[in-house]
Amino acid sequence: MEEIKKSAEDSILNAGSIKDLEDIRVKYMGKKGEITSLMKNMGSLSNEEKPAYGQAINNLKDHVNTLLDNKKSELNTIELNARLQDETLDVTLPPYETFEGSIHPVTQTIEEIISIFGEMGFTVAEGPNIEDDWHNFTALNIPEYHPARQEHDTFYLPADENDQRFVLRTHTSPVQIRTMETQKPPFRVICPGRTYRSDSDATHTPMFHQVEMIVVEENVNFAHLKGCIIEFCRKFFGVDDLPVRFRPSFFPFTEPSAEVDIGCSKKDGALKIGGGDDWLEILGSGMIHPNVLKNAGLDPEKYQGFALGMGIERIAMLKYGIADLRTFYDSDLRWLRHYGFKALQQPNLLRGE
């Protein structure tokens, strides 16, 4: 037994791999192994010698098994370290220039808008894409006969059990109502999101994106609205002296209302944003109509507010020189590689545009 024990210890100590260790285990502990074979000698022993002999064999087995387990753990650690050394994986973030994916211009533009208004103290609010008639039309002071309520302009869903027809929201203005219903003034909120209208050509798609901006406080006026819009336009288009013009207009949910134009020039078929002898309409705005405030549960004698609304694709087309709105949704990778943005180029409040 002592010879077998010494031989097993030397073999286990010098084992260089898990496979070698398994061969040693079989040699000594297998069915035909040297330690297992010692049991065959039990038959030639007297009854008095058998207990001591059996106990010696069991002690030898335990000793060898312990050595095998310890050596296996040691070899596993060595092999793991070798694998980690040979199979090194760099998990650090590579430079963003190597990224294959691109940020869609719509996403980029939304992030730019959020960044600019965020610097002015605005927060972001969202609402459902499927709206009821109250939030989409009535609460916004849109009369029953208004063309926007007609089937040719709006996507209506089938009537429910109460004969109520929901719509795919035609603008993000319903978020204004939901904000005024649930928040107590003063607040400054922008509401970006998808909208839906039954229209499709080079400048219209059935689904597109809008952003609304609302401010409701006790003492705000049209001058504050103009200041916000002028600051936004100049920051968004990157022109410090960008001319901005307000034209009287009409919207059911604002009074007074104004269309907003920015200065531009057109030469040889090219459009340049900035000083020039031409104007380009980009958004609608106005003071929130007293009826809208009242419908949202606010006292129009105490609170005033102003709002603007603009199409995100439209201002993206102007800023980035995209000619056809429909190409935004063609899922053409060549187009996206050309007009897309790197993942780490998205604007934020720290980095700006």
Short mmCIF file of C-alpha atoms in Angstrom, two decimals:
data_model
loop_
_atom_site.label_atom_id
_atom_site.label_comp_id
_atom_site.label_asym_id
_atom_site.label_seq_id
_atom_site.Cartn_x
_atom_site.Cartn_y
_atom_site.Cartn_z
CA MET A 1 0.00 0.00 0.00
CA GLU A 2 2.82 2.41 0.84
CA GLU A 3 4.40 1.86 -2.58
CA ILE A 4 1.06 2.47 -4.32
CA LYS A 5 0.46 5.55 -2.18
CA LYS A 6 3.89 7.01 -3.00
CA SER A 7 3.48 6.22 -6.71
CA ALA A 8 0.00 7.83 -6.81
CA GLU A 9 1.22 10.97 -5.03
CA ASP A 10 4.12 11.43 -7.48
CA SER A 11 1.87 10.84 -10.51
CA ILE A 12 -0.79 13.33 -9.31
CA LEU A 13 1.82 15.95 -8.41
CA ASN A 14 3.37 15.78 -11.91
CA ALA A 15 0.06 15.68 -13.85
CA GLY A 16 0.13 18.43 -16.52
CA SER A 17 -3.49 18.44 -17.68
CA ILE A 18 -7.01 17.36 -16.82
CA LYS A 19 -6.65 14.47 -19.28
CA ASP A 20 -3.46 13.26 -17.60
CA LEU A 21 -5.19 13.48 -14.24
CA GLU A 22 -8.12 11.41 -15.48
CA ASP A 23 -5.72 8.71 -16.72
CA ILE A 24 -4.12 8.62 -13.26
CA ARG A 25 -7.52 8.31 -11.59
CA VAL A 26 -8.39 5.34 -13.78
CA LYS A 27 -4.98 3.74 -13.13
CA TYR A 28 -5.44 3.78 -9.37
CA MET A 29 -9.18 4.11 -8.71
CA GLY A 30 -10.80 2.49 -11.74
CA LYS A 31 -12.48 -0.91 -11.75
CA LYS A 32 -9.16 -2.53 -12.56
CA GLY A 33 -7.05 0.08 -10.79
CA GLU A 34 -4.20 -0.70 -8.43
CA ILE A 35 -6.00 0.44 -5.27
CA THR A 36 -9.22 -1.29 -6.28
CA SER A 37 -7.23 -4.52 -6.87
CA LEU A 38 -6.05 -4.50 -3.26
CA MET A 39 -9.54 -5.62 -2.29
CA LYS A 40 -8.86 -8.98 -3.92
CA ASN A 41 -6.44 -9.81 -1.08
CA MET A 42 -9.26 -9.72 1.47
CA GLY A 43 -10.08 -13.38 0.85
CA SER A 44 -6.69 -14.60 2.04
CA LEU A 45 -6.88 -12.76 5.35
CA SER A 46 -8.20 -13.98 8.67
CA ASN A 47 -11.34 -12.50 10.16
CA GLU A 48 -9.21 -10.61 12.69
CA GLU A 49 -7.04 -9.01 9.96
CA LYS A 50 -9.83 -8.03 7.59
CA PRO A 51 -11.18 -4.92 9.47
CA ALA A 52 -7.76 -3.30 9.77
CA TYR A 53 -6.91 -4.14 6.14
CA GLY A 54 -10.24 -2.75 4.86
CA GLN A 55 -9.80 0.41 6.90
CA ALA A 56 -6.30 0.91 5.46
CA ILE A 57 -7.63 0.59 1.91
CA ASN A 58 -10.42 3.14 2.59
CA ASN A 59 -7.94 5.59 4.08
CA LEU A 60 -5.76 5.20 0.99
CA LYS A 61 -8.76 5.80 -1.28
CA ASP A 62 -9.74 8.95 0.63
CA HIS A 63 -6.17 10.24 0.51
CA VAL A 64 -5.82 9.70 -3.24
CA ASN A 65 -9.30 11.17 -3.97
CA THR A 66 -8.40 14.30 -2.00
CA LEU A 67 -5.17 14.68 -3.95
CA LEU A 68 -7.07 14.20 -7.23
CA ASP A 69 -9.70 16.84 -6.34
CA ASN A 70 -7.09 19.38 -5.25
CA LYS A 71 -5.00 18.82 -8.36
CA LYS A 72 -8.09 19.08 -10.60
CA SER A 73 -9.02 22.42 -9.06
CA GLU A 74 -5.47 23.65 -9.56
CA LEU A 75 -5.37 22.52 -13.20
CA ASN A 76 -8.81 24.08 -13.90
CA THR A 77 -7.54 27.42 -12.60
CA ILE A 78 -4.38 27.18 -14.71
CA GLU A 79 -6.37 26.30 -17.86
CA LEU A 80 -8.88 29.10 -17.24
CA ASN A 81 -6.12 31.67 -16.83
CA ALA A 82 -4.49 30.42 -20.02
CA ARG A 83 -7.78 30.77 -21.90
CA LEU A 84 -8.35 34.26 -20.54
CA GLN A 85 -4.85 35.18 -21.67
CA ASP A 86 -5.27 33.70 -25.15
CA GLU A 87 -8.91 34.76 -25.71
CA THR A 88 -8.64 38.40 -24.65
CA LEU A 89 -11.78 40.45 -25.43
CA ASP A 90 -11.59 44.24 -25.41
CA VAL A 91 -14.91 45.39 -23.95
CA THR A 92 -14.08 49.09 -24.03
CA LEU A 93 -16.17 51.27 -26.34
CA PRO A 94 -14.49 51.79 -29.71
CA PRO A 95 -14.38 55.25 -31.35
CA TYR A 96 -17.81 56.18 -32.69
CA GLU A 97 -16.38 56.61 -36.21
CA THR A 98 -16.29 52.81 -36.48
CA PHE A 99 -20.02 52.33 -35.80
CA GLU A 100 -21.98 50.91 -38.71
CA GLY A 101 -25.45 52.04 -37.57
CA SER A 102 -26.80 55.56 -38.08
CA ILE A 103 -29.24 57.74 -36.18
CA HIS A 104 -32.25 58.67 -38.31
CA PRO A 105 -32.60 62.40 -39.09
CA VAL A 106 -36.02 62.46 -37.39
CA THR A 107 -34.54 61.09 -34.16
CA GLN A 108 -31.62 63.51 -34.43
CA THR A 109 -33.95 66.47 -34.95
CA ILE A 110 -36.15 65.51 -32.00
CA GLU A 111 -33.07 65.30 -29.78
CA GLU A 112 -31.91 68.71 -30.99
CA ILE A 113 -35.32 70.23 -30.22
CA ILE A 114 -35.38 68.66 -26.75
CA SER A 115 -31.85 69.92 -26.11
CA ILE A 116 -32.62 73.52 -27.11
CA PHE A 117 -35.90 73.77 -25.21
CA GLY A 118 -34.36 71.87 -22.31
CA GLU A 119 -31.89 74.72 -21.89
CA MET A 120 -34.91 77.04 -21.58
CA GLY A 121 -36.33 74.97 -18.73
CA PHE A 122 -38.83 72.84 -20.65
CA THR A 123 -39.67 69.23 -19.85
CA VAL A 124 -40.93 66.53 -22.23
CA ALA A 125 -44.49 65.17 -22.11
CA GLU A 126 -46.01 62.34 -24.14
CA GLY A 127 -49.52 61.09 -24.83
CA PRO A 128 -51.38 58.26 -26.59
CA ASN A 129 -51.37 57.88 -30.36
CA ILE A 130 -55.06 56.90 -30.31
CA GLU A 131 -57.20 59.75 -29.02
CA ASP A 132 -60.84 60.41 -28.26
CA ASP A 133 -62.78 63.22 -29.94
CA TRP A 134 -62.61 65.42 -26.84
CA HIS A 135 -58.83 65.61 -26.54
CA ASN A 136 -58.13 65.65 -30.29
CA PHE A 137 -60.79 68.16 -31.35
CA THR A 138 -63.39 69.51 -28.93
CA ALA A 139 -61.14 70.54 -26.04
CA LEU A 140 -58.93 72.35 -28.55
CA ASN A 141 -61.84 74.58 -29.60
CA ILE A 142 -62.15 72.87 -33.01
CA PRO A 143 -65.79 73.22 -34.14
CA GLU A 144 -67.97 70.37 -35.39
CA TYR A 145 -67.84 71.61 -38.98
CA HIS A 146 -64.05 71.95 -39.16
CA PRO A 147 -62.49 70.13 -42.17
CA ALA A 148 -60.00 68.35 -39.89
CA ARG A 149 -62.88 66.27 -38.54
CA GLN A 150 -63.77 64.90 -41.97
CA GLU A 151 -63.05 61.34 -43.09
CA HIS A 152 -60.86 62.52 -45.98
CA ASP A 153 -58.39 64.11 -43.56
CA THR A 154 -58.50 61.95 -40.42
CA PHE A 155 -58.03 58.24 -39.71
CA TYR A 156 -61.04 57.10 -37.67
CA LEU A 157 -61.25 53.76 -35.88
CA PRO A 158 -64.45 51.68 -35.90
CA ALA A 159 -67.04 52.79 -33.35
CA ASP A 160 -67.00 51.03 -29.96
CA GLU A 161 -70.00 49.64 -28.02
CA ASN A 162 -70.93 53.21 -26.99
CA ASP A 163 -70.84 54.38 -30.62
CA GLN A 164 -67.75 56.44 -29.84
CA ARG A 165 -65.14 56.67 -32.59
CA PHE A 166 -61.51 57.12 -31.66
CA VAL A 167 -58.96 58.63 -34.04
CA LEU A 168 -55.27 58.36 -34.77
CA ARG A 169 -54.28 61.74 -33.38
CA THR A 170 -53.98 64.38 -36.09
CA HIS A 171 -51.53 66.52 -34.08
CA THR A 172 -49.67 66.41 -30.77
CA SER A 173 -51.90 69.16 -29.39
CA PRO A 174 -53.97 66.66 -27.32
CA VAL A 175 -50.90 66.31 -25.10
CA GLN A 176 -51.40 70.00 -24.28
CA ILE A 177 -54.86 69.25 -22.91
CA ARG A 178 -53.68 66.21 -20.95
CA THR A 179 -50.84 68.26 -19.48
CA MET A 180 -53.12 71.09 -18.42
CA GLU A 181 -55.59 68.59 -16.95
CA THR A 182 -52.96 66.85 -14.81
CA GLN A 183 -50.41 69.55 -13.93
CA LYS A 184 -50.78 72.72 -11.97
CA PRO A 185 -49.31 75.88 -13.54
CA PRO A 186 -46.75 77.22 -13.96
CA PHE A 187 -45.22 74.73 -16.40
CA ARG A 188 -43.20 74.64 -19.61
CA VAL A 189 -43.64 71.52 -21.70
CA ILE A 190 -42.74 70.26 -25.17
CA CYS A 191 -44.64 67.36 -26.68
CA PRO A 192 -42.87 65.53 -29.55
CA GLY A 193 -44.46 62.48 -31.17
CA ARG A 194 -46.06 60.78 -34.14
CA THR A 195 -49.20 62.12 -35.81
CA TYR A 196 -51.42 60.79 -38.58
CA ARG A 197 -53.34 62.36 -41.46
CA SER A 198 -54.72 60.97 -44.69
CA ASP A 199 -52.31 62.65 -47.09
CA SER A 200 -49.30 61.58 -49.15
CA ASP A 201 -47.07 63.50 -51.57
CA ALA A 202 -43.55 64.95 -51.70
CA THR A 203 -44.21 67.08 -48.60
CA HIS A 204 -46.82 64.94 -46.78
CA THR A 205 -46.95 61.37 -45.45
CA PRO A 206 -49.81 59.54 -43.67
CA MET A 207 -47.61 59.29 -40.56
CA PHE A 208 -45.26 62.07 -39.58
CA HIS A 209 -43.85 63.78 -36.47
CA GLN A 210 -44.76 67.00 -34.76
CA VAL A 211 -43.68 68.83 -31.64
CA GLU A 212 -45.86 71.14 -29.56
CA MET A 213 -44.55 73.66 -27.07
CA ILE A 214 -46.74 75.16 -24.35
CA VAL A 215 -46.15 77.54 -21.49
CA VAL A 216 -48.87 78.29 -18.92
CA GLU A 217 -48.28 80.84 -16.17
CA GLU A 218 -50.04 83.79 -14.58
CA ASN A 219 -48.15 86.51 -16.40
CA VAL A 220 -47.00 85.56 -19.87
CA ASN A 221 -47.66 87.38 -23.11
CA PHE A 222 -46.92 87.34 -26.83
CA ALA A 223 -43.51 88.92 -26.28
CA HIS A 224 -42.43 85.84 -24.31
CA LEU A 225 -43.66 83.63 -27.14
CA LYS A 226 -41.66 85.62 -29.70
CA GLY A 227 -38.55 85.42 -27.54
CA CYS A 228 -38.75 81.62 -27.24
CA ILE A 229 -39.36 81.14 -30.97
CA ILE A 230 -36.60 83.49 -32.11
CA GLU A 231 -34.12 81.87 -29.72
CA PHE A 232 -35.12 78.38 -30.89
CA CYS A 233 -34.90 79.19 -34.61
CA ARG A 234 -31.49 80.81 -34.36
CA LYS A 235 -30.11 77.99 -32.21
CA PHE A 236 -31.60 75.20 -34.32
CA PHE A 237 -30.42 76.53 -37.69
CA GLY A 238 -27.13 77.80 -36.27
CA VAL A 239 -27.57 81.38 -37.56
CA ASP A 240 -27.13 84.00 -34.85
CA ASP A 241 -28.79 86.82 -36.80
CA LEU A 242 -31.48 84.72 -38.50
CA PRO A 243 -34.43 86.97 -39.50
CA VAL A 244 -37.71 85.75 -37.98
CA ARG A 245 -41.09 87.12 -39.09
CA PHE A 246 -44.52 86.72 -37.46
CA ARG A 247 -47.60 86.89 -39.70
CA PRO A 248 -51.15 87.11 -38.32
CA SER A 249 -53.04 83.87 -38.87
CA PHE A 250 -55.88 81.80 -37.45
CA PHE A 251 -55.92 78.57 -35.46
CA PRO A 252 -58.96 77.46 -33.44
CA PHE A 253 -56.87 76.80 -30.33
CA THR A 254 -54.89 80.07 -30.18
CA GLU A 255 -55.87 83.74 -30.15
CA PRO A 256 -54.07 85.78 -31.35
CA SER A 257 -52.29 83.41 -33.74
CA ALA A 258 -49.26 83.81 -35.96
CA GLU A 259 -47.42 81.92 -38.65
CA VAL A 260 -43.64 82.12 -38.25
CA ASP A 261 -41.29 82.60 -41.20
CA ILE A 262 -37.50 82.62 -41.33
CA GLY A 263 -35.36 84.55 -43.75
CA CYS A 264 -33.78 82.72 -46.66
CA SER A 265 -32.43 83.19 -50.14
CA LYS A 266 -32.96 81.10 -53.25
CA LYS A 267 -30.35 81.17 -55.98
CA ASP A 268 -29.75 78.75 -58.82
CA GLY A 269 -32.17 76.29 -57.29
CA ALA A 270 -30.35 76.26 -53.94
CA LEU A 271 -31.96 77.32 -50.65
CA LYS A 272 -29.87 79.08 -48.03
CA ILE A 273 -31.20 79.69 -44.51
CA GLY A 274 -30.30 83.15 -43.23
CA GLY A 275 -30.42 86.68 -44.53
CA GLY A 276 -32.00 87.12 -47.95
CA ASP A 277 -34.93 88.53 -49.83
CA ASP A 278 -37.26 85.58 -49.31
CA TRP A 279 -39.17 83.97 -46.44
CA LEU A 280 -39.94 80.38 -45.51
CA GLU A 281 -42.79 79.31 -43.25
CA ILE A 282 -41.75 76.84 -40.55
CA LEU A 283 -44.33 76.77 -37.75
CA GLY A 284 -47.58 78.09 -36.26
CA SER A 285 -47.95 79.73 -32.88
CA GLY A 286 -50.14 81.88 -30.68
CA MET A 287 -51.57 82.60 -27.25
CA ILE A 288 -53.65 79.69 -25.95
CA HIS A 289 -57.35 80.41 -26.51
CA PRO A 290 -59.31 81.08 -23.29
CA ASN A 291 -61.77 78.33 -24.29
CA VAL A 292 -58.91 75.80 -24.40
CA LEU A 293 -57.74 76.82 -20.93
CA LYS A 294 -61.32 76.55 -19.68
CA ASN A 295 -61.83 73.12 -21.29
CA ALA A 296 -58.67 71.89 -19.53
CA GLY A 297 -59.97 73.07 -16.17
CA LEU A 298 -57.87 76.26 -15.86
CA ASP A 299 -59.18 79.73 -15.09
CA PRO A 300 -58.49 81.97 -18.16
CA GLU A 301 -58.89 85.04 -15.94
CA LYS A 302 -55.91 83.89 -13.85
CA TYR A 303 -53.68 81.99 -16.29
CA GLN A 304 -52.38 82.77 -19.74
CA GLY A 305 -50.37 80.57 -22.01
CA PHE A 306 -48.73 80.36 -25.40
CA ALA A 307 -48.00 77.49 -27.77
CA LEU A 308 -46.27 76.57 -30.99
CA GLY A 309 -46.49 73.57 -33.26
CA MET A 310 -44.20 72.43 -36.05
CA GLY A 311 -43.52 69.45 -38.26
CA ILE A 312 -40.28 67.74 -37.35
CA GLU A 313 -39.66 66.31 -40.81
CA ARG A 314 -40.20 69.75 -42.34
CA ILE A 315 -37.53 71.52 -40.31
CA ALA A 316 -35.21 68.52 -40.73
CA MET A 317 -35.61 68.81 -44.50
CA LEU A 318 -34.74 72.50 -44.35
CA LYS A 319 -31.72 72.09 -42.08
CA TYR A 320 -30.22 69.02 -43.73
CA GLY A 321 -31.19 69.63 -47.37
CA ILE A 322 -33.57 66.68 -47.82
CA ALA A 323 -35.78 67.23 -50.86
CA ASP A 324 -38.55 64.62 -50.51
CA LEU A 325 -40.39 63.81 -47.28
CA ARG A 326 -41.27 60.30 -48.46
CA THR A 327 -37.61 59.26 -48.46
CA PHE A 328 -37.62 59.45 -44.65
CA TYR A 329 -39.58 56.17 -44.62
CA ASP A 330 -38.20 54.30 -47.64
CA SER A 331 -35.91 52.18 -45.40
CA ASP A 332 -33.07 52.78 -47.86
CA LEU A 333 -29.74 52.12 -46.15
CA ARG A 334 -27.89 54.22 -48.73
CA TRP A 335 -30.09 57.20 -47.83
CA LEU A 336 -29.60 56.62 -44.12
CA ARG A 337 -25.83 56.33 -44.47
CA HIS A 338 -25.84 59.67 -46.30
CA TYR A 339 -28.23 61.62 -44.05
CA GLY A 340 -27.83 59.64 -40.80
CA PHE A 341 -25.81 60.61 -37.76
CA LYS A 342 -23.27 58.71 -35.67
CA ALA A 343 -24.62 57.30 -32.42
CA LEU A 344 -22.50 59.54 -30.21
CA GLN A 345 -23.33 62.70 -32.17
CA GLN A 346 -26.76 63.04 -30.58
CA PRO A 347 -27.14 66.40 -28.86
CA ASN A 348 -27.77 66.79 -25.15
CA LEU A 349 -27.89 69.54 -22.57
CA LEU A 350 -24.16 69.23 -21.87
CA ARG A 351 -22.89 69.01 -25.42
CA GLY A 352 -25.56 71.07 -27.21
CA GLU A 353 -26.12 70.55 -30.92
#
